[in-house]
mmCIF file of C-alpha atoms in Angstrom:
data_model
loop_
_atom_site.group_PDB
_atom_site.id
_atom_site.type_symbol
_atom_site.label_atom_id
_atom_site.label_comp_id
_atom_site.label_asym_id
_atom_site.label_seq_id
_atom_site.Cartn_x
_atom_site.Cartn_y
_atom_site.Cartn_z
ATOM 1 C CA MET A 1015 5.834 15.218 -8.390
ATOM 2 C CA ALA A 1016 2.269 16.366 -7.624
ATOM 3 C CA ALA A 1017 -0.758 14.151 -8.701
ATOM 4 C CA ASN A 1018 -1.966 14.768 -12.349
ATOM 5 C CA SER A 1019 -5.009 16.844 -13.123
ATOM 6 C CA GLU A 1020 -7.848 15.389 -15.051
ATOM 7 C CA SER A 1021 -6.907 17.676 -17.913
ATOM 8 C CA GLU A 1022 -3.539 16.160 -18.475
ATOM 9 C CA LYS A 1023 -3.213 13.501 -21.105
ATOM 10 C CA GLN A 1024 -2.056 10.016 -20.206
ATOM 11 C CA THR A 1025 -1.065 7.225 -22.090
ATOM 12 C CA PHE A 1026 -1.940 4.006 -19.868
ATOM 13 C CA ARG A 1027 -0.601 0.762 -21.396
ATOM 14 C CA LEU A 1028 -1.655 -2.643 -19.658
ATOM 15 C CA PHE A 1029 0.367 -5.604 -20.049
ATOM 16 C CA SER A 1030 -0.563 -9.348 -19.669
ATOM 17 C CA SER A 1031 1.234 -11.223 -17.028
ATOM 18 C CA SER A 1032 3.295 -14.225 -18.088
ATOM 19 C CA THR A 1033 2.014 -16.290 -15.242
ATOM 20 C CA SER A 1034 -1.655 -16.393 -13.877
ATOM 21 C CA LEU A 1035 -2.614 -15.823 -10.347
ATOM 22 C CA GLY A 1036 -3.983 -19.348 -10.278
ATOM 23 C CA LEU A 1037 -7.103 -20.959 -8.385
ATOM 24 C CA GLY A 1038 -4.948 -21.526 -5.413
ATOM 25 C CA PHE A 1039 -4.838 -17.709 -4.759
ATOM 26 C CA LEU A 1040 -8.438 -17.155 -5.564
ATOM 27 C CA ASP A 1041 -9.822 -19.968 -3.513
ATOM 28 C CA SER A 1042 -7.283 -19.945 -0.726
ATOM 29 C CA SER A 1043 -8.209 -20.129 2.809
ATOM 30 C CA GLU A 1044 -6.399 -20.025 6.073
ATOM 31 C CA ASN A 1045 -7.000 -20.795 9.698
ATOM 32 C CA PRO A 1046 -8.613 -17.864 11.844
ATOM 33 C CA LEU A 1047 -6.052 -15.746 13.437
ATOM 34 C CA PRO A 1048 -5.683 -15.833 17.276
ATOM 35 C CA PRO A 1049 -6.526 -12.363 18.957
ATOM 36 C CA THR A 1050 -3.574 -10.182 19.055
ATOM 37 C CA PRO A 1051 -2.996 -7.105 21.283
ATOM 38 C CA PRO A 1052 -3.761 -3.789 19.564
ATOM 39 C CA PRO A 1053 -0.982 -1.630 18.663
ATOM 40 C CA PRO A 1054 -0.517 1.822 20.317
ATOM 41 C CA TYR A 1055 -3.967 3.707 20.267
ATOM 42 C CA LEU A 1056 -4.223 6.119 17.315
ATOM 43 C CA GLU A 1057 -6.571 8.958 18.009
ATOM 44 C CA ILE A 1058 -7.855 11.146 15.066
ATOM 45 C CA SER A 1059 -6.406 14.610 15.178
ATOM 46 C CA SER A 1060 -8.983 17.268 15.929
ATOM 47 C CA SER A 1061 -6.529 20.153 15.802
ATOM 48 C CA VAL A 1062 -5.636 19.960 12.109
ATOM 49 C CA LYS A 1063 -7.907 21.368 9.494
ATOM 50 C CA TYR A 1064 -8.914 18.533 6.985
ATOM 51 C CA THR A 1065 -10.735 19.204 3.770
ATOM 52 C CA VAL A 1066 -11.843 16.689 1.093
ATOM 53 C CA GLU A 1067 -12.375 16.916 -2.604
ATOM 54 C CA PRO A 1068 -13.283 13.982 -5.166
ATOM 55 C CA VAL A 1069 -10.758 12.373 -7.469
ATOM 56 C CA ASN A 1070 -11.852 11.055 -10.807
ATOM 57 C CA LEU A 1071 -10.308 7.714 -11.674
ATOM 58 C CA GLY A 1072 -12.271 6.953 -14.891
ATOM 59 C CA GLU A 1073 -15.135 4.759 -13.860
ATOM 60 C CA LEU A 1074 -14.414 5.215 -10.223
ATOM 61 C CA THR A 1075 -14.571 8.290 -7.951
ATOM 62 C CA LEU A 1076 -12.778 8.320 -4.694
ATOM 63 C CA LEU A 1077 -12.332 11.269 -2.108
ATOM 64 C CA LYS A 1078 -8.806 12.671 -1.211
ATOM 65 C CA GLY A 1079 -8.141 14.432 1.907
ATOM 66 C CA ARG A 1080 -6.021 17.633 2.194
ATOM 67 C CA VAL A 1081 -4.193 18.780 5.218
ATOM 68 C CA ASN A 1082 -1.366 21.453 5.668
ATOM 69 C CA THR A 1083 1.973 20.143 6.180
ATOM 70 C CA GLN A 1084 2.941 23.179 8.305
ATOM 71 C CA GLU A 1085 0.253 22.508 10.749
ATOM 72 C CA VAL A 1086 1.008 18.771 11.064
ATOM 73 C CA PHE A 1087 4.724 18.756 11.216
ATOM 74 C CA GLY A 1088 5.755 22.463 11.526
ATOM 75 C CA LEU A 1089 7.347 22.099 8.081
ATOM 76 C CA SER A 1090 6.944 23.874 4.675
ATOM 77 C CA ASN A 1091 5.080 21.973 1.954
ATOM 78 C CA SER A 1092 8.220 19.986 1.357
ATOM 79 C CA ASP A 1093 7.991 16.484 -0.260
ATOM 80 C CA LEU A 1094 10.040 14.795 2.470
ATOM 81 C CA VAL A 1095 12.455 15.107 5.317
ATOM 82 C CA PRO A 1096 14.212 11.873 5.583
ATOM 83 C CA GLY A 1097 13.846 10.239 9.182
ATOM 84 C CA LYS A 1098 11.192 12.645 10.129
ATOM 85 C CA TYR A 1099 8.667 13.129 7.295
ATOM 86 C CA GLU A 1100 8.448 10.867 4.094
ATOM 87 C CA GLY A 1101 5.987 12.660 2.081
ATOM 88 C CA GLY A 1102 2.826 10.897 3.543
ATOM 89 C CA LEU A 1103 0.468 14.042 3.242
ATOM 90 C CA LYS A 1104 0.833 14.431 -0.486
ATOM 91 C CA LEU A 1105 -1.104 12.504 -2.946
ATOM 92 C CA TRP A 1106 1.408 10.734 -5.382
ATOM 93 C CA GLU A 1107 0.679 9.827 -8.890
ATOM 94 C CA GLY A 1108 1.525 6.100 -8.167
ATOM 95 C CA SER A 1109 -1.350 5.870 -5.673
ATOM 96 C CA LEU A 1110 -3.933 7.047 -8.448
ATOM 97 C CA ASP A 1111 -2.131 4.388 -11.068
ATOM 98 C CA LEU A 1112 -2.336 1.596 -8.677
ATOM 99 C CA VAL A 1113 -6.103 2.143 -7.752
ATOM 100 C CA LYS A 1114 -6.793 2.349 -11.589
ATOM 101 C CA VAL A 1115 -4.828 -0.888 -12.139
ATOM 102 C CA LEU A 1116 -6.746 -2.751 -9.332
ATOM 103 C CA HIS A 1117 -9.860 -1.605 -10.755
ATOM 104 C CA ILE A 1118 -9.120 -3.085 -14.257
ATOM 105 C CA GLU A 1119 -7.686 -6.141 -12.718
ATOM 106 C CA VAL A 1120 -10.856 -6.825 -10.810
ATOM 107 C CA LYS A 1121 -13.136 -5.963 -13.547
ATOM 108 C CA ASN A 1122 -11.156 -8.235 -16.124
ATOM 109 C CA GLY A 1123 -11.409 -11.100 -13.456
ATOM 110 C CA ASN A 1124 -7.635 -11.262 -12.820
ATOM 111 C CA LEU A 1125 -7.961 -10.316 -9.197
ATOM 112 C CA SER A 1126 -10.342 -10.773 -6.356
ATOM 113 C CA LEU A 1127 -10.162 -8.581 -3.213
ATOM 114 C CA ARG A 1128 -13.444 -10.070 -1.500
ATOM 115 C CA GLY A 1129 -12.508 -11.903 1.627
ATOM 116 C CA LYS A 1130 -8.846 -11.335 1.455
ATOM 117 C CA ARG A 1131 -6.279 -9.829 3.789
ATOM 118 C CA VAL A 1132 -4.676 -6.612 2.559
ATOM 119 C CA LEU A 1133 -1.799 -4.536 3.835
ATOM 120 C CA GLU A 1134 -0.999 -1.041 2.186
ATOM 121 C CA LEU A 1135 2.646 -0.026 2.961
ATOM 122 C CA GLY A 1136 3.344 3.613 2.851
ATOM 123 C CA CYS A 1137 -0.270 4.435 2.640
ATOM 124 C CA GLY A 1138 -0.701 8.262 3.069
ATOM 125 C CA HIS A 1139 -4.036 8.942 1.608
ATOM 126 C CA GLY A 1140 -4.758 5.158 1.641
ATOM 127 C CA LEU A 1141 -6.467 5.212 -1.704
ATOM 128 C CA PRO A 1142 -5.535 1.656 -2.885
ATOM 129 C CA GLY A 1143 -6.420 0.262 0.666
ATOM 130 C CA ILE A 1144 -9.777 2.219 0.633
ATOM 131 C CA PHE A 1145 -10.469 0.469 -2.746
ATOM 132 C CA ALA A 1146 -9.903 -2.994 -1.182
ATOM 133 C CA CYS A 1147 -12.366 -2.076 1.427
ATOM 134 C CA LEU A 1148 -14.961 -1.155 -1.081
ATOM 135 C CA GLU A 1149 -14.037 -4.505 -2.851
ATOM 136 C CA GLY A 1150 -14.959 -6.430 0.104
ATOM 137 C CA ALA A 1151 -11.570 -7.176 1.798
ATOM 138 C CA ALA A 1152 -11.859 -9.131 5.026
ATOM 139 C CA ALA A 1153 -9.122 -7.102 6.512
ATOM 140 C CA VAL A 1154 -7.165 -4.036 5.478
ATOM 141 C CA HIS A 1155 -4.206 -2.791 7.389
ATOM 142 C CA PHE A 1156 -2.664 0.549 6.743
ATOM 143 C CA GLN A 1157 1.027 1.353 7.482
ATOM 144 C CA ASP A 1158 2.813 4.643 7.302
ATOM 145 C CA PHE A 1159 6.223 5.903 8.573
ATOM 146 C CA ASN A 1160 4.338 8.869 10.451
ATOM 147 C CA ALA A 1161 1.808 8.190 13.107
ATOM 148 C CA GLU A 1162 0.724 12.071 12.326
ATOM 149 C CA VAL A 1163 0.002 11.057 8.825
ATOM 150 C CA LEU A 1164 -2.480 8.244 9.962
ATOM 151 C CA ARG A 1165 -4.190 10.506 12.569
ATOM 152 C CA CYS A 1166 -4.565 13.614 10.407
ATOM 153 C CA LEU A 1167 -5.232 12.147 6.886
ATOM 154 C CA THR A 1168 -5.399 8.412 6.487
ATOM 155 C CA ILE A 1169 -7.964 7.816 9.161
ATOM 156 C CA PRO A 1170 -10.145 10.841 8.148
ATOM 157 C CA ASN A 1171 -9.838 9.739 4.548
ATOM 158 C CA VAL A 1172 -10.838 6.183 5.139
ATOM 159 C CA ASN A 1173 -13.886 7.680 7.018
ATOM 160 C CA ALA A 1174 -14.910 9.930 4.298
ATOM 161 C CA ASN A 1175 -14.587 7.218 1.464
ATOM 162 C CA LEU A 1176 -16.492 4.590 3.589
ATOM 163 C CA SER A 1177 -18.874 6.582 5.582
ATOM 164 C CA GLU A 1178 -21.839 5.285 3.462
ATOM 165 C CA ASN A 1179 -20.972 1.872 4.153
ATOM 166 C CA ILE A 1180 -19.601 1.411 7.707
ATOM 167 C CA GLN A 1181 -19.450 3.449 10.988
ATOM 168 C CA PRO A 1182 -16.704 6.253 11.181
ATOM 169 C CA LEU A 1183 -13.420 4.933 12.942
ATOM 170 C CA GLU A 1184 -12.752 6.326 16.544
ATOM 171 C CA THR A 1185 -9.842 4.032 17.172
ATOM 172 C CA ASN A 1186 -7.298 2.189 15.366
ATOM 173 C CA GLU A 1187 -9.356 -0.937 14.790
ATOM 174 C CA MET A 1188 -12.976 -1.609 13.487
ATOM 175 C CA ASN A 1189 -14.956 -4.679 12.738
ATOM 176 C CA ALA A 1190 -18.136 -3.292 10.923
ATOM 177 C CA GLY A 1191 -17.974 -4.885 7.581
ATOM 178 C CA GLY A 1192 -14.218 -5.836 7.776
ATOM 179 C CA GLU A 1193 -11.297 -5.269 9.975
ATOM 180 C CA VAL A 1194 -9.367 -1.948 9.415
ATOM 181 C CA ARG A 1195 -6.355 -1.224 11.495
ATOM 182 C CA PHE A 1196 -3.493 1.380 11.183
ATOM 183 C CA PHE A 1197 0.120 0.888 11.968
ATOM 184 C CA ALA A 1198 2.783 3.689 12.222
ATOM 185 C CA GLY A 1199 6.698 2.930 11.980
ATOM 186 C CA ASP A 1200 9.734 2.078 9.853
ATOM 187 C CA TRP A 1201 9.717 -0.917 7.551
ATOM 188 C CA SER A 1202 12.681 -2.438 9.481
ATOM 189 C CA GLU A 1203 10.617 -2.534 12.699
ATOM 190 C CA ILE A 1204 6.928 -2.444 11.909
ATOM 191 C CA HIS A 1205 6.598 -6.241 11.646
ATOM 192 C CA LYS A 1206 6.904 -6.087 15.448
ATOM 193 C CA LEU A 1207 3.604 -4.296 15.515
ATOM 194 C CA LEU A 1208 1.644 -6.281 12.747
ATOM 195 C CA PRO A 1209 -0.562 -9.119 13.984
ATOM 196 C CA ARG A 1210 1.124 -12.446 14.818
ATOM 197 C CA VAL A 1211 -0.031 -16.046 14.320
ATOM 198 C CA GLN A 1212 1.488 -19.344 15.713
ATOM 199 C CA SER A 1213 2.604 -21.611 12.831
ATOM 200 C CA ASN A 1214 3.937 -25.243 12.812
ATOM 201 C CA GLU A 1215 5.030 -24.886 9.213
ATOM 202 C CA LYS A 1216 8.496 -23.522 8.079
ATOM 203 C CA ASN A 1217 8.685 -20.566 5.591
ATOM 204 C CA LEU A 1218 11.332 -18.257 4.377
ATOM 205 C CA ASN A 1219 11.609 -16.099 7.632
ATOM 206 C CA CYS A 1220 10.575 -18.222 10.481
ATOM 207 C CA SER A 1221 11.560 -21.557 11.972
ATOM 208 C CA SER A 1222 9.016 -24.262 12.655
ATOM 209 C CA GLY A 1223 6.828 -23.719 15.666
ATOM 210 C CA HIS A 1224 7.561 -19.997 16.129
ATOM 211 C CA SER A 1225 5.197 -17.090 16.145
ATOM 212 C CA GLN A 1226 5.285 -15.015 12.739
ATOM 213 C CA VAL A 1227 3.854 -12.152 11.218
ATOM 214 C CA ALA A 1228 0.424 -12.841 9.989
ATOM 215 C CA SER A 1229 0.404 -13.408 6.294
ATOM 216 C CA TYR A 1230 -1.492 -11.213 3.816
ATOM 217 C CA ASP A 1231 -3.029 -12.247 0.591
ATOM 218 C CA ILE A 1232 -2.345 -8.889 -1.057
ATOM 219 C CA ILE A 1233 0.211 -6.240 -0.308
ATOM 220 C CA LEU A 1234 -0.159 -2.812 -2.037
ATOM 221 C CA MET A 1235 2.359 -0.069 -2.228
ATOM 222 C CA ALA A 1236 2.739 3.087 -4.334
ATOM 223 C CA GLU A 1237 5.829 5.350 -4.644
ATOM 224 C CA THR A 1238 7.678 3.363 -1.885
ATOM 225 C CA VAL A 1239 10.995 2.542 -3.689
ATOM 226 C CA TYR A 1240 12.206 6.041 -4.108
ATOM 227 C CA SER A 1241 15.213 5.851 -1.586
ATOM 228 C CA ILE A 1242 18.116 3.292 -2.136
ATOM 229 C CA SER A 1243 18.725 3.078 1.604
ATOM 230 C CA THR A 1244 15.349 1.476 2.341
ATOM 231 C CA LEU A 1245 14.896 -0.824 -0.471
ATOM 232 C CA GLN A 1246 16.345 -3.911 1.188
ATOM 233 C CA SER A 1247 14.288 -3.590 4.375
ATOM 234 C CA LEU A 1248 11.023 -3.008 2.286
ATOM 235 C CA TYR A 1249 11.723 -6.096 0.267
ATOM 236 C CA GLU A 1250 12.499 -8.188 3.451
ATOM 237 C CA LEU A 1251 9.136 -6.859 4.811
ATOM 238 C CA ILE A 1252 7.469 -8.010 1.848
ATOM 239 C CA LYS A 1253 8.716 -11.346 1.881
ATOM 240 C CA MET A 1254 7.954 -11.646 5.462
ATOM 241 C CA CYS A 1255 4.355 -10.661 5.264
ATOM 242 C CA THR A 1256 3.220 -11.843 1.933
ATOM 243 C CA SER A 1257 1.180 -15.334 1.971
ATOM 244 C CA SER A 1258 3.295 -18.088 0.603
ATOM 245 C CA PRO A 1259 2.927 -19.404 -2.152
ATOM 246 C CA HIS A 1260 -0.245 -17.676 -3.502
ATOM 247 C CA GLY A 1261 0.163 -14.054 -2.158
ATOM 248 C CA VAL A 1262 0.850 -11.210 -4.588
ATOM 249 C CA VAL A 1263 2.452 -7.727 -4.226
ATOM 250 C CA TYR A 1264 1.182 -4.732 -6.536
ATOM 251 C CA MET A 1265 3.645 -1.854 -6.673
ATOM 252 C CA ALA A 1266 3.216 1.334 -8.476
ATOM 253 C CA ALA A 1267 6.282 3.623 -8.786
ATOM 254 C CA LYS A 1268 8.309 5.597 -11.079
ATOM 255 C CA LYS A 1269 11.210 3.970 -13.350
ATOM 256 C CA HIS A 1270 13.730 6.416 -11.664
ATOM 257 C CA TYR A 1271 13.766 8.861 -8.793
ATOM 258 C CA PHE A 1272 16.262 11.323 -9.923
ATOM 259 C CA GLY A 1273 18.252 12.721 -6.945
ATOM 260 C CA VAL A 1274 17.485 10.032 -4.602
ATOM 261 C CA GLY A 1275 18.490 7.038 -6.663
ATOM 262 C CA GLY A 1276 15.558 4.576 -6.245
ATOM 263 C CA GLY A 1277 13.156 3.366 -8.757
ATOM 264 C CA THR A 1278 11.307 0.340 -9.971
ATOM 265 C CA ARG A 1279 14.424 -0.956 -11.880
ATOM 266 C CA ARG A 1280 16.618 -0.708 -8.974
ATOM 267 C CA PHE A 1281 14.182 -2.331 -6.635
ATOM 268 C CA LEU A 1282 13.365 -5.194 -9.175
ATOM 269 C CA SER A 1283 17.081 -5.822 -9.589
ATOM 270 C CA LEU A 1284 17.316 -6.648 -5.938
ATOM 271 C CA VAL A 1285 14.236 -8.961 -6.333
ATOM 272 C CA GLU A 1286 15.659 -10.731 -9.280
ATOM 273 C CA LYS A 1287 19.064 -11.183 -7.429
ATOM 274 C CA ASP A 1288 17.237 -12.802 -4.429
ATOM 275 C CA GLY A 1289 15.512 -14.964 -6.655
ATOM 276 C CA VAL A 1290 12.463 -15.819 -4.240
ATOM 277 C CA MET A 1291 9.929 -13.710 -6.038
ATOM 278 C CA ALA A 1292 9.101 -13.077 -9.553
ATOM 279 C CA SER A 1293 7.863 -9.817 -11.041
ATOM 280 C CA ASN A 1294 5.553 -9.098 -14.040
ATOM 281 C CA LEU A 1295 4.893 -5.613 -15.695
ATOM 282 C CA VAL A 1296 1.016 -4.816 -15.268
ATOM 283 C CA ALA A 1297 0.719 -1.290 -16.532
ATOM 284 C CA GLU A 1298 2.931 1.392 -17.855
ATOM 285 C CA VAL A 1299 1.854 5.052 -17.602
ATOM 286 C CA ALA A 1300 3.219 8.046 -19.560
ATOM 287 C CA ASP A 1301 1.821 11.522 -19.115
ATOM 288 C CA GLY A 1302 4.196 13.594 -21.307
ATOM 289 C CA SER A 1303 6.679 13.997 -18.517
ATOM 290 C CA SER A 1304 10.308 12.706 -18.636
ATOM 291 C CA ASN A 1305 9.848 10.048 -15.951
ATOM 292 C CA VAL A 1306 7.598 7.047 -16.863
ATOM 293 C CA ARG A 1307 5.748 5.363 -14.174
ATOM 294 C CA GLU A 1308 4.913 1.689 -13.856
ATOM 295 C CA VAL A 1309 2.743 -0.885 -12.011
ATOM 296 C CA TRP A 1310 4.257 -4.282 -11.294
ATOM 297 C CA LYS A 1311 3.145 -7.462 -9.626
ATOM 298 C CA LEU A 1312 5.251 -9.810 -7.652
ATOM 299 C CA SER A 1313 4.729 -13.274 -6.560
ATOM 300 C CA PHE A 1314 6.549 -16.204 -5.089
ATOM 301 C CA ARG A 1315 8.401 -18.408 -7.704
#
């Protein structure tokens, strides 16, 4: 499941959404969030060798970092070890698919990231979130299961891609040109670390007058629906964190993950059964392999 080389032939099919984003999303505004205590300090690792190389995404070129799994986790270059390492050091195809789709969506006027609050779940290299930074997002928050991935790969990769625009990150928060923060933890618990805001309005997950997780205009995630055991907690987190009613989720993943049971279709069946969010296919990617990849957009009904 390694990322594709530039020489591989791909078929990238875009699909029109049956529903538009609507002016409410593009023009939405929200009250400023009150200050929140920062999560545990994330220090950039200086003991792990980090190298960087360009990745060509058509009209866009970003930088991808590389670190050794053995150095970081004491493991061989395995894709994942459940509960210990969830594959965050590897650049998955879905991350590249998602950046390409976001670029096309922005270019075609279907999406604006400028001034928006963005959360990337299961970020790894963080390329989709980095793209959001480059497009002028007001805040981009990166989440990964492993703090080691954030320290050794995500933060250095954000630095490498944004160094010409903003000052390098030395802590887990930055205010130059937009807020960038990093959060480590499981999807069933990470909402406890994300910024919170007081609200007097009821939503799907909170009663009136209680502190709730600050909503995001856009949630990005690639290759996050591979394991059946985590689909429910991931979906609940999405509902909790997506701004209602105009927030959207862009999800890039494979139709099926053989051997672990997950995939877009298994996740979307859960979404459809719940009935709270609608899904639209944005793109389908075929590179000659047996497993088709897709990019979907979720929004509240």
